Amino acid sequence: MAPETRSGHPGRLTIGIAQLLLVVAAALLWTASRLPWVVVRSFDGLGPPKSVTLSGGSWSTALLPLAVLQLATAVAALAVRGWALRALAALLALVSFAGGYLGVSLWAIPDVAVRGAALAHIPLVTLVGSERHHWGAAAAVLAAVCTLIASVLLMRSKVAPARGHTTKYASPGARRSIARREGADTARQQMSERMIWDALDEGSDPTRDPTDRPRESDTEGR
């Protein structure tokens, strides 16, 4: 196996794990958008009390777009390398913070009744109570954690493309130039090795500096 392939394999494995985490995060966000987040109860005095359940998609319309964005970045990670891959990882870090904020906000808001009534189109004068469901928010936070881990993995991944991959989409002239250059390098290497063996056969040390010769006596020839 070529050195480029060996060095690129860990990077591709890291990217594969990151892609799997992004798919899991997208599935969690889709699940969070379907689960109930807030239940709003109202009573107008003219009929029986009413109860409106707000799903995650109704409570926060950004959940599904974030899920689609994660799937898109999972696919894009197959095609980008270098600085583009790091830019993609930085974008995912922002997405993870946004998803985490959406989940934590359900617990951070002191009273969800006012916002729930506005989303359910219920007059505040008829509002009698509200209830929170935390499973959807927990799924959004878990999705944010998976996205952040995927971002870190993509940021740390180093993929060295194999030699065949670099020449696959090159023009015929470029491929011939690369082949000639590689052939010349191989020939020079073989010639260098042959010269070393010839020098050893002659009893000389090819690794010794040619200028490092024993100094002749100054009195020679006098």
PDB file of C-alpha atoms in Angstrom:
ATOM      1  CA  MET A   1       0.000   0.000   0.000  1.00  0.00           C
ATOM      2  CA  ALA A   2       1.304   3.433  -0.906  1.00  0.00           C
ATOM      3  CA  PRO A   3       2.351   5.836   1.867  1.00  0.00           C
ATOM      4  CA  GLU A   4      -0.279   8.338   0.734  1.00  0.00           C
ATOM      5  CA  THR A   5      -3.022   5.755   1.182  1.00  0.00           C
ATOM      6  CA  ARG A   6      -1.816   4.757   4.634  1.00  0.00           C
ATOM      7  CA  SER A   7      -1.652   8.363   5.811  1.00  0.00           C
ATOM      8  CA  GLY A   8      -5.047   9.219   4.328  1.00  0.00           C
ATOM      9  CA  HIS A   9      -6.925   6.249   5.812  1.00  0.00           C
ATOM     10  CA  PRO A  10      -7.169   7.632   9.394  1.00  0.00           C
ATOM     11  CA  GLY A  11      -8.403  10.960   8.029  1.00  0.00           C
ATOM     12  CA  ARG A  12     -11.111   9.297   5.946  1.00  0.00           C
ATOM     13  CA  LEU A  13     -12.169   7.216   8.935  1.00  0.00           C
ATOM     14  CA  THR A  14     -12.447  10.375  11.057  1.00  0.00           C
ATOM     15  CA  ILE A  15     -14.537  12.075   8.386  1.00  0.00           C
ATOM     16  CA  GLY A  16     -16.755   8.997   8.153  1.00  0.00           C
ATOM     17  CA  ILE A  17     -17.407   9.092  11.896  1.00  0.00           C
ATOM     18  CA  ALA A  18     -18.195  12.813  11.672  1.00  0.00           C
ATOM     19  CA  GLN A  19     -20.652  12.165   8.836  1.00  0.00           C
ATOM     20  CA  LEU A  20     -22.384   9.467  10.862  1.00  0.00           C
ATOM     21  CA  LEU A  21     -22.714  11.864  13.808  1.00  0.00           C
ATOM     22  CA  LEU A  22     -24.206  14.510  11.525  1.00  0.00           C
ATOM     23  CA  VAL A  23     -26.807  12.067  10.230  1.00  0.00           C
ATOM     24  CA  VAL A  24     -27.668  11.099  13.821  1.00  0.00           C
ATOM     25  CA  ALA A  25     -27.911  14.782  14.773  1.00  0.00           C
ATOM     26  CA  ALA A  26     -30.233  15.484  11.835  1.00  0.00           C
ATOM     27  CA  ALA A  27     -32.453  12.560  12.861  1.00  0.00           C
ATOM     28  CA  LEU A  28     -32.550  13.855  16.440  1.00  0.00           C
ATOM     29  CA  LEU A  29     -33.559  17.330  15.285  1.00  0.00           C
ATOM     30  CA  TRP A  30     -36.302  15.869  13.096  1.00  0.00           C
ATOM     31  CA  THR A  31     -37.524  13.861  16.092  1.00  0.00           C
ATOM     32  CA  ALA A  32     -37.382  16.957  18.275  1.00  0.00           C
ATOM     33  CA  SER A  33     -39.511  18.847  15.751  1.00  0.00           C
ATOM     34  CA  ARG A  34     -42.210  16.173  15.967  1.00  0.00           C
ATOM     35  CA  LEU A  35     -42.317  15.804  19.751  1.00  0.00           C
ATOM     36  CA  PRO A  36     -44.559  18.021  21.918  1.00  0.00           C
ATOM     37  CA  TRP A  37     -42.743  20.895  23.629  1.00  0.00           C
ATOM     38  CA  VAL A  38     -45.447  23.052  25.208  1.00  0.00           C
ATOM     39  CA  VAL A  39     -49.120  22.520  26.006  1.00  0.00           C
ATOM     40  CA  VAL A  40     -51.258  25.659  26.400  1.00  0.00           C
ATOM     41  CA  ARG A  41     -54.659  25.572  28.135  1.00  0.00           C
ATOM     42  CA  SER A  42     -57.357  28.210  27.732  1.00  0.00           C
ATOM     43  CA  PHE A  43     -60.947  28.837  28.796  1.00  0.00           C
ATOM     44  CA  ASP A  44     -63.149  31.599  27.403  1.00  0.00           C
ATOM     45  CA  GLY A  45     -66.174  30.927  29.627  1.00  0.00           C
ATOM     46  CA  LEU A  46     -68.375  30.053  26.676  1.00  0.00           C
ATOM     47  CA  GLY A  47     -67.379  26.453  26.145  1.00  0.00           C
ATOM     48  CA  PRO A  48     -65.256  23.685  27.624  1.00  0.00           C
ATOM     49  CA  PRO A  49     -61.555  24.336  28.349  1.00  0.00           C
ATOM     50  CA  LYS A  50     -59.267  23.916  25.374  1.00  0.00           C
ATOM     51  CA  SER A  51     -55.770  22.509  25.178  1.00  0.00           C
ATOM     52  CA  VAL A  52     -53.315  23.199  22.335  1.00  0.00           C
ATOM     53  CA  THR A  53     -50.108  21.175  21.971  1.00  0.00           C
ATOM     54  CA  LEU A  54     -47.157  22.883  20.306  1.00  0.00           C
ATOM     55  CA  SER A  55     -44.615  20.577  18.710  1.00  0.00           C
ATOM     56  CA  GLY A  56     -40.943  21.401  18.368  1.00  0.00           C
ATOM     57  CA  GLY A  57     -41.479  22.529  14.789  1.00  0.00           C
ATOM     58  CA  SER A  58     -44.132  24.976  15.933  1.00  0.00           C
ATOM     59  CA  TRP A  59     -42.176  26.161  18.964  1.00  0.00           C
ATOM     60  CA  SER A  60     -38.996  26.691  16.933  1.00  0.00           C
ATOM     61  CA  THR A  61     -39.193  26.738  13.146  1.00  0.00           C
ATOM     62  CA  ALA A  62     -35.378  26.519  12.870  1.00  0.00           C
ATOM     63  CA  LEU A  63     -35.185  22.845  13.889  1.00  0.00           C
ATOM     64  CA  LEU A  64     -35.968  21.361  10.479  1.00  0.00           C
ATOM     65  CA  PRO A  65     -33.722  23.778   8.508  1.00  0.00           C
ATOM     66  CA  LEU A  66     -30.858  22.917  10.855  1.00  0.00           C
ATOM     67  CA  ALA A  67     -31.483  19.216  10.267  1.00  0.00           C
ATOM     68  CA  VAL A  68     -31.374  19.726   6.490  1.00  0.00           C
ATOM     69  CA  LEU A  69     -28.189  21.769   6.843  1.00  0.00           C
ATOM     70  CA  GLN A  70     -26.530  18.976   8.795  1.00  0.00           C
ATOM     71  CA  LEU A  71     -27.404  16.433   6.125  1.00  0.00           C
ATOM     72  CA  ALA A  72     -26.019  18.757   3.462  1.00  0.00           C
ATOM     73  CA  THR A  73     -22.745  19.217   5.347  1.00  0.00           C
ATOM     74  CA  ALA A  74     -22.465  15.450   5.826  1.00  0.00           C
ATOM     75  CA  VAL A  75     -22.570  15.052   2.041  1.00  0.00           C
ATOM     76  CA  ALA A  76     -20.269  18.038   1.442  1.00  0.00           C
ATOM     77  CA  ALA A  77     -17.599  16.538   3.719  1.00  0.00           C
ATOM     78  CA  LEU A  78     -16.993  13.926   0.993  1.00  0.00           C
ATOM     79  CA  ALA A  79     -15.951  16.527  -1.560  1.00  0.00           C
ATOM     80  CA  VAL A  80     -14.030  19.230   0.333  1.00  0.00           C
ATOM     81  CA  ARG A  81     -10.522  19.116   1.782  1.00  0.00           C
ATOM     82  CA  GLY A  82      -8.067  21.476   3.436  1.00  0.00           C
ATOM     83  CA  TRP A  83      -9.263  24.953   4.356  1.00  0.00           C
ATOM     84  CA  ALA A  84     -12.727  24.283   2.906  1.00  0.00           C
ATOM     85  CA  LEU A  85     -13.166  21.336   5.272  1.00  0.00           C
ATOM     86  CA  ARG A  86     -12.120  23.508   8.215  1.00  0.00           C
ATOM     87  CA  ALA A  87     -14.566  26.216   7.143  1.00  0.00           C
ATOM     88  CA  LEU A  88     -17.276  23.555   7.042  1.00  0.00           C
ATOM     89  CA  ALA A  89     -16.280  22.464  10.561  1.00  0.00           C
ATOM     90  CA  ALA A  90     -16.531  26.073  11.787  1.00  0.00           C
ATOM     91  CA  LEU A  91     -20.027  26.329  10.269  1.00  0.00           C
ATOM     92  CA  LEU A  92     -21.039  23.152  12.066  1.00  0.00           C
ATOM     93  CA  ALA A  93     -19.800  24.595  15.360  1.00  0.00           C
ATOM     94  CA  LEU A  94     -22.168  27.545  14.873  1.00  0.00           C
ATOM     95  CA  VAL A  95     -24.992  25.147  13.999  1.00  0.00           C
ATOM     96  CA  SER A  96     -24.343  23.167  17.175  1.00  0.00           C
ATOM     97  CA  PHE A  97     -24.568  26.307  19.314  1.00  0.00           C
ATOM     98  CA  ALA A  98     -27.801  27.319  17.579  1.00  0.00           C
ATOM     99  CA  GLY A  99     -29.369  23.887  18.123  1.00  0.00           C
ATOM    100  CA  GLY A 100     -28.245  23.805  21.731  1.00  0.00           C
ATOM    101  CA  TYR A 101     -29.735  27.234  22.327  1.00  0.00           C
ATOM    102  CA  LEU A 102     -33.092  26.121  20.939  1.00  0.00           C
ATOM    103  CA  GLY A 103     -33.191  23.205  23.348  1.00  0.00           C
ATOM    104  CA  VAL A 104     -31.924  25.052  26.417  1.00  0.00           C
ATOM    105  CA  SER A 105     -34.291  27.966  25.803  1.00  0.00           C
ATOM    106  CA  LEU A 106     -37.267  25.784  26.754  1.00  0.00           C
ATOM    107  CA  TRP A 107     -35.788  25.426  30.249  1.00  0.00           C
ATOM    108  CA  ALA A 108     -34.354  28.960  30.420  1.00  0.00           C
ATOM    109  CA  ILE A 109     -37.606  30.828  29.689  1.00  0.00           C
ATOM    110  CA  PRO A 110     -39.274  31.548  33.047  1.00  0.00           C
ATOM    111  CA  ASP A 111     -42.804  31.389  31.615  1.00  0.00           C
ATOM    112  CA  VAL A 112     -43.639  29.693  28.329  1.00  0.00           C
ATOM    113  CA  ALA A 113     -47.330  30.508  28.566  1.00  0.00           C
ATOM    114  CA  VAL A 114     -47.134  33.928  26.887  1.00  0.00           C
ATOM    115  CA  ARG A 115     -45.116  32.731  23.913  1.00  0.00           C
ATOM    116  CA  GLY A 116     -47.182  29.557  23.695  1.00  0.00           C
ATOM    117  CA  ALA A 117     -50.411  31.553  23.612  1.00  0.00           C
ATOM    118  CA  ALA A 118     -49.033  33.748  20.837  1.00  0.00           C
ATOM    119  CA  LEU A 119     -47.981  30.720  18.771  1.00  0.00           C
ATOM    120  CA  ALA A 120     -51.313  28.975  19.367  1.00  0.00           C
ATOM    121  CA  HIS A 121     -53.273  32.179  18.595  1.00  0.00           C
ATOM    122  CA  ILE A 122     -54.966  32.164  21.984  1.00  0.00           C
ATOM    123  CA  PRO A 123     -55.962  35.478  23.639  1.00  0.00           C
ATOM    124  CA  LEU A 124     -54.041  36.101  26.854  1.00  0.00           C
ATOM    125  CA  VAL A 125     -57.281  36.839  28.739  1.00  0.00           C
ATOM    126  CA  THR A 126     -58.416  33.250  28.138  1.00  0.00           C
ATOM    127  CA  LEU A 127     -55.090  31.677  29.097  1.00  0.00           C
ATOM    128  CA  VAL A 128     -55.309  29.502  32.183  1.00  0.00           C
ATOM    129  CA  GLY A 129     -52.057  27.529  32.192  1.00  0.00           C
ATOM    130  CA  SER A 130     -49.237  25.849  30.332  1.00  0.00           C
ATOM    131  CA  GLU A 131     -47.081  22.740  30.558  1.00  0.00           C
ATOM    132  CA  ARG A 132     -43.585  21.913  29.287  1.00  0.00           C
ATOM    133  CA  HIS A 133     -42.438  18.614  27.787  1.00  0.00           C
ATOM    134  CA  HIS A 134     -38.670  18.182  27.912  1.00  0.00           C
ATOM    135  CA  TRP A 135     -38.035  15.193  25.656  1.00  0.00           C
ATOM    136  CA  GLY A 136     -37.985  17.269  22.492  1.00  0.00           C
ATOM    137  CA  ALA A 137     -35.647  19.856  23.995  1.00  0.00           C
ATOM    138  CA  ALA A 138     -33.366  17.081  25.259  1.00  0.00           C
ATOM    139  CA  ALA A 139     -33.204  15.620  21.737  1.00  0.00           C
ATOM    140  CA  ALA A 140     -32.228  19.041  20.367  1.00  0.00           C
ATOM    141  CA  VAL A 141     -29.441  19.390  22.947  1.00  0.00           C
ATOM    142  CA  LEU A 142     -28.179  15.880  22.181  1.00  0.00           C
ATOM    143  CA  ALA A 143     -28.166  16.748  18.483  1.00  0.00           C
ATOM    144  CA  ALA A 144     -26.110  19.845  19.282  1.00  0.00           C
ATOM    145  CA  VAL A 145     -23.565  17.699  21.154  1.00  0.00           C
ATOM    146  CA  CYS A 146     -23.275  15.289  18.205  1.00  0.00           C
ATOM    147  CA  THR A 147     -22.829  18.215  15.815  1.00  0.00           C
ATOM    148  CA  LEU A 148     -20.116  19.770  17.964  1.00  0.00           C
ATOM    149  CA  ILE A 149     -18.201  16.473  18.141  1.00  0.00           C
ATOM    150  CA  ALA A 150     -18.493  16.129  14.356  1.00  0.00           C
ATOM    151  CA  SER A 151     -17.161  19.661  13.970  1.00  0.00           C
ATOM    152  CA  VAL A 152     -14.121  18.860  16.115  1.00  0.00           C
ATOM    153  CA  LEU A 153     -13.449  15.658  14.168  1.00  0.00           C
ATOM    154  CA  LEU A 154     -13.610  17.469  10.840  1.00  0.00           C
ATOM    155  CA  MET A 155     -11.335  20.209  12.140  1.00  0.00           C
ATOM    156  CA  ARG A 156      -8.727  17.673  13.275  1.00  0.00           C
ATOM    157  CA  SER A 157      -8.929  15.365  10.258  1.00  0.00           C
ATOM    158  CA  LYS A 158      -6.000  15.314   7.861  1.00  0.00           C
ATOM    159  CA  VAL A 159      -6.542  13.505   4.593  1.00  0.00           C
ATOM    160  CA  ALA A 160      -3.659  13.019   2.199  1.00  0.00           C
ATOM    161  CA  PRO A 161      -5.104  12.138  -1.232  1.00  0.00           C
ATOM    162  CA  ALA A 162      -3.746   9.064  -2.886  1.00  0.00           C
ATOM    163  CA  ARG A 163      -1.532   9.475  -5.955  1.00  0.00           C
ATOM    164  CA  GLY A 164      -4.121   7.880  -8.206  1.00  0.00           C
ATOM    165  CA  HIS A 165      -6.757  10.324  -6.939  1.00  0.00           C
ATOM    166  CA  THR A 166      -4.615  13.361  -7.767  1.00  0.00           C
ATOM    167  CA  THR A 167      -4.092  12.255 -11.367  1.00  0.00           C
ATOM    168  CA  LYS A 168      -7.570  10.847 -11.963  1.00  0.00           C
ATOM    169  CA  TYR A 169      -9.065  14.134 -13.136  1.00  0.00           C
ATOM    170  CA  ALA A 170      -5.894  15.607 -14.656  1.00  0.00           C
ATOM    171  CA  SER A 171      -5.624  16.260 -18.360  1.00  0.00           C
ATOM    172  CA  PRO A 172      -3.794  13.715 -20.554  1.00  0.00           C
ATOM    173  CA  GLY A 173      -0.844  16.076 -20.935  1.00  0.00           C
ATOM    174  CA  ALA A 174      -0.625  16.589 -17.181  1.00  0.00           C
ATOM    175  CA  ARG A 175      -0.782  12.834 -16.585  1.00  0.00           C
ATOM    176  CA  ARG A 176       2.058  12.249 -19.063  1.00  0.00           C
ATOM    177  CA  SER A 177       4.117  14.963 -17.369  1.00  0.00           C
ATOM    178  CA  ILE A 178       3.528  13.389 -13.952  1.00  0.00           C
ATOM    179  CA  ALA A 179       4.417   9.944 -15.301  1.00  0.00           C
ATOM    180  CA  ARG A 180       7.670  11.243 -16.863  1.00  0.00           C
ATOM    181  CA  ARG A 181       8.599  13.027 -13.640  1.00  0.00           C
ATOM    182  CA  GLU A 182       7.930   9.928 -11.549  1.00  0.00           C
ATOM    183  CA  GLY A 183       9.899   7.796 -14.026  1.00  0.00           C
ATOM    184  CA  ALA A 184      12.851  10.193 -13.904  1.00  0.00           C
ATOM    185  CA  ASP A 185      12.811  10.148 -10.095  1.00  0.00           C
ATOM    186  CA  THR A 186      12.791   6.350 -10.091  1.00  0.00           C
ATOM    187  CA  ALA A 187      15.662   6.196 -12.604  1.00  0.00           C
ATOM    188  CA  ARG A 188      17.766   8.651 -10.573  1.00  0.00           C
ATOM    189  CA  GLN A 189      17.155   6.650  -7.431  1.00  0.00           C
ATOM    190  CA  GLN A 190      18.154   3.388  -9.129  1.00  0.00           C
ATOM    191  CA  MET A 191      21.267   5.020 -10.628  1.00  0.00           C
ATOM    192  CA  SER A 192      22.277   6.419  -7.258  1.00  0.00           C
ATOM    193  CA  GLU A 193      21.925   3.020  -5.603  1.00  0.00           C
ATOM    194  CA  ARG A 194      23.942   1.393  -8.420  1.00  0.00           C
ATOM    195  CA  MET A 195      26.763   3.938  -8.045  1.00  0.00           C
ATOM    196  CA  ILE A 196      26.943   3.258  -4.300  1.00  0.00           C
ATOM    197  CA  TRP A 197      27.278  -0.489  -4.847  1.00  0.00           C
ATOM    198  CA  ASP A 198      29.954   0.036  -7.542  1.00  0.00           C
ATOM    199  CA  ALA A 199      31.933   2.252  -5.174  1.00  0.00           C
ATOM    200  CA  LEU A 200      31.723  -0.348  -2.419  1.00  0.00           C
ATOM    201  CA  ASP A 201      32.904  -3.029  -4.828  1.00  0.00           C
ATOM    202  CA  GLU A 202      35.960  -0.880  -5.623  1.00  0.00           C
ATOM    203  CA  GLY A 203      36.749  -0.612  -1.923  1.00  0.00           C
ATOM    204  CA  SER A 204      35.969   3.108  -1.514  1.00  0.00           C
ATOM    205  CA  ASP A 205      33.562   4.740   0.890  1.00  0.00           C
ATOM    206  CA  PRO A 206      30.914   6.654  -1.093  1.00  0.00           C
ATOM    207  CA  THR A 207      29.683   8.401   2.034  1.00  0.00           C
ATOM    208  CA  ARG A 208      33.033  10.101   2.719  1.00  0.00           C
ATOM    209  CA  ASP A 209      33.510  13.720   1.741  1.00  0.00           C
ATOM    210  CA  PRO A 210      35.711  13.815  -1.388  1.00  0.00           C
ATOM    211  CA  THR A 211      37.621  16.813  -0.027  1.00  0.00           C
ATOM    212  CA  ASP A 212      38.434  14.950   3.168  1.00  0.00           C
ATOM    213  CA  ARG A 213      41.774  13.462   2.086  1.00  0.00           C
ATOM    214  CA  PRO A 214      44.856  12.827   4.202  1.00  0.00           C
ATOM    215  CA  ARG A 215      47.196  15.792   4.007  1.00  0.00           C
ATOM    216  CA  GLU A 216      50.511  15.076   2.303  1.00  0.00           C
ATOM    217  CA  SER A 217      53.725  15.723   4.194  1.00  0.00           C
ATOM    218  CA  ASP A 218      55.180  19.188   3.606  1.00  0.00           C
ATOM    219  CA  THR A 219      58.689  17.673   3.388  1.00  0.00           C
ATOM    220  CA  GLU A 220      57.821  15.259   0.595  1.00  0.00           C
ATOM    221  CA  GLY A 221      60.108  15.709  -2.394  1.00  0.00           C
ATOM    222  CA  ARG A 222      62.732  17.753  -0.527  1.00  0.00           C
TER     223      ARG A 222
END
